[in-house]
Short mmCIF file of C-alpha atoms in Angstrom, two decimals:
data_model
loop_
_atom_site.label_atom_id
_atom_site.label_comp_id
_atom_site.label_asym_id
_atom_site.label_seq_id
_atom_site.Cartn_x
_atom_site.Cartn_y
_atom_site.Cartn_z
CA UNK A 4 23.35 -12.84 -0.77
CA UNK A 5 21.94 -12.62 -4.09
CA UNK A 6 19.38 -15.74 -3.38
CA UNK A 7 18.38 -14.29 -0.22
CA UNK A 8 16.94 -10.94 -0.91
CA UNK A 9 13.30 -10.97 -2.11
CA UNK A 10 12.30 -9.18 -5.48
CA UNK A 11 8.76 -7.74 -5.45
CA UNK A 12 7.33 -7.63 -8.97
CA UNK A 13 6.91 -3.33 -10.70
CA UNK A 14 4.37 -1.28 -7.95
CA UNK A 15 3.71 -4.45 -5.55
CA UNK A 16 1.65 -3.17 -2.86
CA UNK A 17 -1.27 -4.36 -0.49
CA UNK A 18 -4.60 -2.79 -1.40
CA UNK A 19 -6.59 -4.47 1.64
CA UNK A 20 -5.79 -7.51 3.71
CA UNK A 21 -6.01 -10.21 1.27
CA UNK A 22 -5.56 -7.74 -1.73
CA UNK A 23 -2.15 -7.17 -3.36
CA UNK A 24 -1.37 -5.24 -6.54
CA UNK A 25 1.69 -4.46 -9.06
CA UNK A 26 3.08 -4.65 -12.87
CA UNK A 27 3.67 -7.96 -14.75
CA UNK A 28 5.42 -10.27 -12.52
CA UNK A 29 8.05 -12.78 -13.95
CA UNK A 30 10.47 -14.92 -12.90
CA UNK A 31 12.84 -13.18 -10.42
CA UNK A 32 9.24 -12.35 -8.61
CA UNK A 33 8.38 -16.26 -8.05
CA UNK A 34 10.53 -16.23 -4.62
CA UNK A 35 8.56 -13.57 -2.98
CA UNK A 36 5.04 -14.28 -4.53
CA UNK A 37 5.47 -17.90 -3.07
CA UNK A 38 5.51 -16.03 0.25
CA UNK A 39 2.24 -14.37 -0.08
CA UNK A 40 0.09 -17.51 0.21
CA UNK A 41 -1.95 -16.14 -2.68
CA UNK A 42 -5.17 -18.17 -3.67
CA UNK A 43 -5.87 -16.36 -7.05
CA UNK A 44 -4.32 -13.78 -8.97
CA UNK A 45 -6.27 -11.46 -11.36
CA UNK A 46 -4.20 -10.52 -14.88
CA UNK A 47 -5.99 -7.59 -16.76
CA UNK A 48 -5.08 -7.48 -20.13
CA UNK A 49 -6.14 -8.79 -23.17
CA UNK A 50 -2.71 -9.94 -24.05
CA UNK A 51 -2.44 -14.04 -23.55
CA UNK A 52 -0.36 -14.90 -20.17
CA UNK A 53 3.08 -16.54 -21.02
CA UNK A 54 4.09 -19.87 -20.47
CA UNK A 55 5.89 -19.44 -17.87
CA UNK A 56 3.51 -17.69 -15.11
CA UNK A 57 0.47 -19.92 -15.93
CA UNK A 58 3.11 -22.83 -15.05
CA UNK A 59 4.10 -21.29 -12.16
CA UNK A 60 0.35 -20.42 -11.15
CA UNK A 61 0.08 -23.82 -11.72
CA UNK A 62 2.65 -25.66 -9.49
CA UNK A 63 1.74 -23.13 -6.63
CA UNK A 64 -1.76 -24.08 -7.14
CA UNK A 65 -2.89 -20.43 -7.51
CA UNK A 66 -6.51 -19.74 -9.31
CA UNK A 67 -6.13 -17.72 -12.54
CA UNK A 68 -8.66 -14.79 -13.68
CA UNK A 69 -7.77 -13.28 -16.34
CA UNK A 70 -10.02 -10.50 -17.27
CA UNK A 71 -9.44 -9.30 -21.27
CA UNK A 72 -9.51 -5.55 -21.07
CA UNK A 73 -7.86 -3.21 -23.07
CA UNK A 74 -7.33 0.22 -21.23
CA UNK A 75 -8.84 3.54 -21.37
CA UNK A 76 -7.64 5.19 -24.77
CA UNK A 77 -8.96 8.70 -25.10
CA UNK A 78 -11.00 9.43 -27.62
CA UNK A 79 -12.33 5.86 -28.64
CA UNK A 80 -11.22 3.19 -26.12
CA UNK A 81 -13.39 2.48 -22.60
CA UNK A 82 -12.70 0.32 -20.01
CA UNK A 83 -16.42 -1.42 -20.29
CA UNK A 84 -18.07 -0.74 -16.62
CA UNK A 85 -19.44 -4.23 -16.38
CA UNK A 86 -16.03 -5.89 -16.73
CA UNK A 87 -14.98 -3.77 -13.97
CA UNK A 88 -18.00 -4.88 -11.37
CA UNK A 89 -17.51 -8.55 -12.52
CA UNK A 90 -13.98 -8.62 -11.56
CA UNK A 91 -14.05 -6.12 -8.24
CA UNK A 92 -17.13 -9.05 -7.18
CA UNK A 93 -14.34 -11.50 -7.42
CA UNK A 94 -11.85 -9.75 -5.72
CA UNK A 95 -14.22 -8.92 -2.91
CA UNK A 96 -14.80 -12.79 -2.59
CA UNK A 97 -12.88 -14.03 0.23
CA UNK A 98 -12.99 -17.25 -1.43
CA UNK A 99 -10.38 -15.80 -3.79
CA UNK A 100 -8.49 -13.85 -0.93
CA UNK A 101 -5.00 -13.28 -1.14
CA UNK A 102 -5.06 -12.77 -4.49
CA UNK A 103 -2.78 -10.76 -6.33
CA UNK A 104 -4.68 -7.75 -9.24
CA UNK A 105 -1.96 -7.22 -12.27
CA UNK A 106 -1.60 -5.60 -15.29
CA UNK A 107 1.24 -5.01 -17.27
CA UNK A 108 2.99 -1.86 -15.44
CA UNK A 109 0.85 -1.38 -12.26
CA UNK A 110 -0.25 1.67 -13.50
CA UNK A 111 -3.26 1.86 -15.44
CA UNK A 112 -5.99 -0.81 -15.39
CA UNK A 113 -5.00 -1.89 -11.98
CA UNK A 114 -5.07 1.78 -11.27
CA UNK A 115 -8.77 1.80 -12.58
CA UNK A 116 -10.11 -1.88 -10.41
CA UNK A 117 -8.57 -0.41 -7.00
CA UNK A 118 -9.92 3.59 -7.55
CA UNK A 119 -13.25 1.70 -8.09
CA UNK A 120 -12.82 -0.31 -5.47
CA UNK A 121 -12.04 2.68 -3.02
CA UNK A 122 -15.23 4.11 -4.56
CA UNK A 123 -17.23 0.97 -2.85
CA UNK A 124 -15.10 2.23 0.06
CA UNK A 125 -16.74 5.69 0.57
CA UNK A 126 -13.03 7.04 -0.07
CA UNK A 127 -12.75 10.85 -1.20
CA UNK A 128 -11.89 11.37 -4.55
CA UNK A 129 -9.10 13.02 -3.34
CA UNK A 130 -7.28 10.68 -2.50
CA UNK A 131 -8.43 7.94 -4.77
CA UNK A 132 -6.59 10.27 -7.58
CA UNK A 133 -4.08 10.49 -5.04
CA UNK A 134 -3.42 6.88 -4.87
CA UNK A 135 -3.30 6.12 -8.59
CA UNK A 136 -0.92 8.62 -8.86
CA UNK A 137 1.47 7.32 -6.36
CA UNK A 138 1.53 4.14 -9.15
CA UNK A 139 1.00 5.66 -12.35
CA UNK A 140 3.25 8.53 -11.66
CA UNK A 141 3.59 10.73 -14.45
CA UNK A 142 1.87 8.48 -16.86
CA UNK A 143 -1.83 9.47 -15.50
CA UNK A 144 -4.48 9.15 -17.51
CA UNK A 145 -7.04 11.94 -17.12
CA UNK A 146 -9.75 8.83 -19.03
CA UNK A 147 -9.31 6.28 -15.84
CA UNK A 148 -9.93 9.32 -13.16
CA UNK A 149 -12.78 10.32 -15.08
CA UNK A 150 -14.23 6.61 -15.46
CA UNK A 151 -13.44 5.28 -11.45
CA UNK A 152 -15.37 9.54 -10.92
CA UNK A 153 -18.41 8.12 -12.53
CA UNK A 154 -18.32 3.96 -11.80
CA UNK A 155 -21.53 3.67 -9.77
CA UNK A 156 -22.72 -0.02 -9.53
CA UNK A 157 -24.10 -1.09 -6.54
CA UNK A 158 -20.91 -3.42 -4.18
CA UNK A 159 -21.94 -6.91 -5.69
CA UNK A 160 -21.30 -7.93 -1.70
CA UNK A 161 -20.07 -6.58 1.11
CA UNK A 162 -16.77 -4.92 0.77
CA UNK A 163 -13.64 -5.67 2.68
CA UNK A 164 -13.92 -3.89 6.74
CA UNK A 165 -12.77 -0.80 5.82
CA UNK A 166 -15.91 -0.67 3.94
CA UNK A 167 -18.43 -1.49 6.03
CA UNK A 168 -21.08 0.99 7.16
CA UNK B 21 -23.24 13.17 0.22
CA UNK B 22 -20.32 15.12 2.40
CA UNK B 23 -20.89 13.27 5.79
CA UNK B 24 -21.10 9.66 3.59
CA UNK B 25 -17.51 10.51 1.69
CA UNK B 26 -14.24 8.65 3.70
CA UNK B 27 -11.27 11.12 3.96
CA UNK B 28 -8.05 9.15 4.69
CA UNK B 29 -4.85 11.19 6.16
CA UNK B 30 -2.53 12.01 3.42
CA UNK B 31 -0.14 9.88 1.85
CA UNK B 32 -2.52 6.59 3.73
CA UNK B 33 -1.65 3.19 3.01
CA UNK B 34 -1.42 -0.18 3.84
CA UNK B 35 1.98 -1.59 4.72
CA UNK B 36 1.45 -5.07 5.76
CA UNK B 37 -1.64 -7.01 7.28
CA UNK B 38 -2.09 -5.29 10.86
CA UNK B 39 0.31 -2.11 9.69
CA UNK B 40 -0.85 1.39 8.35
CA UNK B 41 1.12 4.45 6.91
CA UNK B 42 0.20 8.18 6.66
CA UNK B 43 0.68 11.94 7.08
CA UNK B 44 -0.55 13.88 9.98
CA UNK B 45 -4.30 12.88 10.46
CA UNK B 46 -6.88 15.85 11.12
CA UNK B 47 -10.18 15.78 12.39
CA UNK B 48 -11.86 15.19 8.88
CA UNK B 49 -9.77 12.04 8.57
CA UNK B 50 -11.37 10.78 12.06
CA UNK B 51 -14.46 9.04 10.71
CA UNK B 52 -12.40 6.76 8.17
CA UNK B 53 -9.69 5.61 10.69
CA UNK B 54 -12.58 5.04 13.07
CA UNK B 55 -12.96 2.20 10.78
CA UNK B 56 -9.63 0.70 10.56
CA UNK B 57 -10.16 -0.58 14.36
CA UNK B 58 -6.96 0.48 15.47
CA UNK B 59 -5.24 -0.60 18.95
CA UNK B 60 -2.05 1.96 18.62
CA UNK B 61 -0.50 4.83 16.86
CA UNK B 62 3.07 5.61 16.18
CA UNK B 63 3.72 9.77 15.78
CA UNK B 64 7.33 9.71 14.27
CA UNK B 65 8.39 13.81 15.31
CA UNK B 66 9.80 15.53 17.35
CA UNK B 67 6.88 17.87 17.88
CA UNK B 68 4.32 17.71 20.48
CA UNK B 69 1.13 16.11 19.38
CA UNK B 70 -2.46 18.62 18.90
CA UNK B 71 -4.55 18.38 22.02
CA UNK B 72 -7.33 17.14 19.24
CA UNK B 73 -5.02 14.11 18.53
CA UNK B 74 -4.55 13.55 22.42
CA UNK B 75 -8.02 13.62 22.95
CA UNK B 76 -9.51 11.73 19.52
CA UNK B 77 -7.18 8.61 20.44
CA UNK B 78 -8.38 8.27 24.00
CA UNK B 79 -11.73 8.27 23.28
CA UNK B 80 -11.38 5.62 21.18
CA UNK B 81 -8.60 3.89 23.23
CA UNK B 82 -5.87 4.35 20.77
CA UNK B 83 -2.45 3.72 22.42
CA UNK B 84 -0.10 6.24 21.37
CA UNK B 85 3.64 5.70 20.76
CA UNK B 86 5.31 8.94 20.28
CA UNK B 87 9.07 8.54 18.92
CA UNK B 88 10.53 11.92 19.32
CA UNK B 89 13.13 11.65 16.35
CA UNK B 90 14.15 14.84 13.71
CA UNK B 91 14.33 13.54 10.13
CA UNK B 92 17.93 12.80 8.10
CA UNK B 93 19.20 16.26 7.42
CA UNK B 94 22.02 16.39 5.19
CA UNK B 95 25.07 16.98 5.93
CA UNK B 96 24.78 17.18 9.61
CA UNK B 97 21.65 15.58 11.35
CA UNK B 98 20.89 11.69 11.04
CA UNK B 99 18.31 9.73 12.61
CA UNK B 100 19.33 6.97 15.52
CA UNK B 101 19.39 3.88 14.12
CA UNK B 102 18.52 2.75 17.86
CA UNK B 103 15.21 4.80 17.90
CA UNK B 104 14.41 3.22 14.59
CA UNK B 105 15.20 -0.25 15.74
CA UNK B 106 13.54 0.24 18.89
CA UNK B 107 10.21 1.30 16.68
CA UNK B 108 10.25 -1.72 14.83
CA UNK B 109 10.16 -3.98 17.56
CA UNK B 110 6.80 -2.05 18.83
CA UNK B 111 5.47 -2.32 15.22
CA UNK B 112 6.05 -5.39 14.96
CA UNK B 113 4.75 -6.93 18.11
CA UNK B 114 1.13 -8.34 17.25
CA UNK B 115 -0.03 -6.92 20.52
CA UNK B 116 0.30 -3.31 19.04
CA UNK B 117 -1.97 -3.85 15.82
CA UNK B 118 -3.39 -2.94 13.81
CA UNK B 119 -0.77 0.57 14.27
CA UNK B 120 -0.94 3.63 12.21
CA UNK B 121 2.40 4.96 11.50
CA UNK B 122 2.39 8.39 10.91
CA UNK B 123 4.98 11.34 10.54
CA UNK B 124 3.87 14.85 9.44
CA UNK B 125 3.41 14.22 5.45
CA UNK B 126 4.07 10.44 5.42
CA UNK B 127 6.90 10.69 3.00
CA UNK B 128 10.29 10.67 5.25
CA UNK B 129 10.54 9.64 8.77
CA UNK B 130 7.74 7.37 8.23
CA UNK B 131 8.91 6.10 4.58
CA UNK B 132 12.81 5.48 6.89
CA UNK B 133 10.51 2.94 8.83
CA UNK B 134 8.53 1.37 6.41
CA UNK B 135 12.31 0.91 4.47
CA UNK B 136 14.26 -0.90 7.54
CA UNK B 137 11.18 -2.90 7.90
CA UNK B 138 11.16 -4.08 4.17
CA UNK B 139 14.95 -4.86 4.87
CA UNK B 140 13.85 -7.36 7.80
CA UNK B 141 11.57 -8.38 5.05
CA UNK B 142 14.68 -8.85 2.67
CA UNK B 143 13.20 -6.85 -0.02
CA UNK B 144 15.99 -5.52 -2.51
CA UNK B 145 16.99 -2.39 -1.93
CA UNK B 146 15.42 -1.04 -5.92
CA UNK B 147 12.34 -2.33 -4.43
CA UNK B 148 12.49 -0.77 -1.28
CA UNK B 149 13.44 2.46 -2.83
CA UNK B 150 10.88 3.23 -5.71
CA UNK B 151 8.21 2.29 -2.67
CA UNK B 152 9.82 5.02 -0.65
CA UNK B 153 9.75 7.39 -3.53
CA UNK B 154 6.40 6.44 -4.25
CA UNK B 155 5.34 8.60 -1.17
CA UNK B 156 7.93 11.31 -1.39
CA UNK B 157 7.61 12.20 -5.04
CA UNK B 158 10.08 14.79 -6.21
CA UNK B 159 11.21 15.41 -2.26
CA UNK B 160 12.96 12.23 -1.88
CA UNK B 161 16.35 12.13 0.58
CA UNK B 162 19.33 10.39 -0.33
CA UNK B 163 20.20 10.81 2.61
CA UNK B 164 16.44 8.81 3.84
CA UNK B 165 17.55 5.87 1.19
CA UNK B 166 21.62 5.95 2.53
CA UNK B 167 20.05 5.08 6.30
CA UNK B 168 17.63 2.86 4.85
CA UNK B 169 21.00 1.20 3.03
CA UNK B 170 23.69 0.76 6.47
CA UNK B 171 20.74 0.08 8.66
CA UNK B 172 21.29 -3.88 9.74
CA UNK B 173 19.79 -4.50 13.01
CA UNK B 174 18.45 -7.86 13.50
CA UNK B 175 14.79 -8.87 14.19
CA UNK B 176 13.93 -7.85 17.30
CA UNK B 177 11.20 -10.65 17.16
CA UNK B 178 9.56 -12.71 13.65
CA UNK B 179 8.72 -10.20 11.49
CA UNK B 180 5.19 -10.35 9.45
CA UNK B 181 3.99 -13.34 7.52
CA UNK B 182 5.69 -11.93 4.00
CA UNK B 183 8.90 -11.88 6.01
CA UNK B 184 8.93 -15.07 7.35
CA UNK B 185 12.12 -17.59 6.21
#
């Protein structure tokens, strides 16, 4: 039994077609991510990746982006906005598509790329809070609603087709 | 601004590529799920549908599957496991999506579903549950996650591409 089920890694969930989020994965995850067909996956931290998942990116011949960002810190840390448009343009790339968005929990700065990406999206802000929550649970941070409230730049291309005009 | 801003039904997410999940949509959540180019709708209640619903998904040729089950009440109401496998099988026929499912607050009967489909998926079961949670919050059944647990009907057909062997 135990090699049949399928481990998901922390908060995996699909965003869009072609999008997929969650925490960290690691080793018990490989099974399942092999199943997504992934082209690219995104890591956003400024941490280094181990060993082990750049290997495994590797072998399955998945692209790596790995966008150094520390998170939103109240009073002195900010997500830079630029960071944030350079990596949603990559997501938005079906070149890239499936790819996989990660931080370390699922929470936070994944939390931040998909509320600004659901900003491109026209979505309320409603239920863009609503959404982070759902992942972040009781570890919100008031700092990433208030920076996906005021991210503004223009979609670098169009956005998936639940975007379109 | 107010006629550019996207309101998704409660609780709205993606499932799988071709499958949708929410609470009861209203006429403000019309506009966005326009977009989403559905070709059914599953209404998980026992309830009769609003004449706006009726109406809203035969203008736009919605097909409408309405599976007339009460939630898992403790100690003495359960759902039919036969209702719920004969659900999946319309889910997951390709002719039916993209399908909204949708119960009243998306947390329950719907979040039952989305759980025996992650079993045909072979997710493990801590997965399965903290992404059932996710949408119920603090109202979470046991008796939702128990069901979710026995319920061990085969494939009615190949389940989505994450599922596949």
């Amino acid at each position: 039994m135990a090699d049949r089920v399928l481990v998901p890694p922390l908060n995996f969930a699909m965003v869009e077609p072609g999008v997929y989020r969650s925490g960290y994965p690691n080793k018990k995850n490989f099974p399942f991510l092999k199943k997504l067909g992934l082209k690219s996956v995104m890591y956003i931290c400024e941490d280094d990746y181990t060993d082990e998942n750049l290997r495994f990116w590797d072998e399955t011949g998945v692209r790596v982006f790995h966008v150094r960002v520390a998170g939103n810190k109240e009073p002195f840390g900010e997500i830079d906005e630029a960071d944030i448009a350079d990596a949603l343009s990559k997501v938005l790339s079906v070149d890239n598509q499936p790819i996989l968005l990660h931080c370390n929990k699922g929470k936070h700065r994944v939390g931040c790329l998909v509320g600004c990406l659901r900003k491109l999206q026209r979505w309320s802000l409603a239920a863009i809070f609503d959404e982070y929550r759902r992942f972040s649970g009781s570890k919100m941070h008031i700092a990433d609603q208030e920076f996906i409230e005021v991210f503004d730049a223009p979609p670098p291309q169009p956005a998936p087709a639940a975007a379109a005009a």
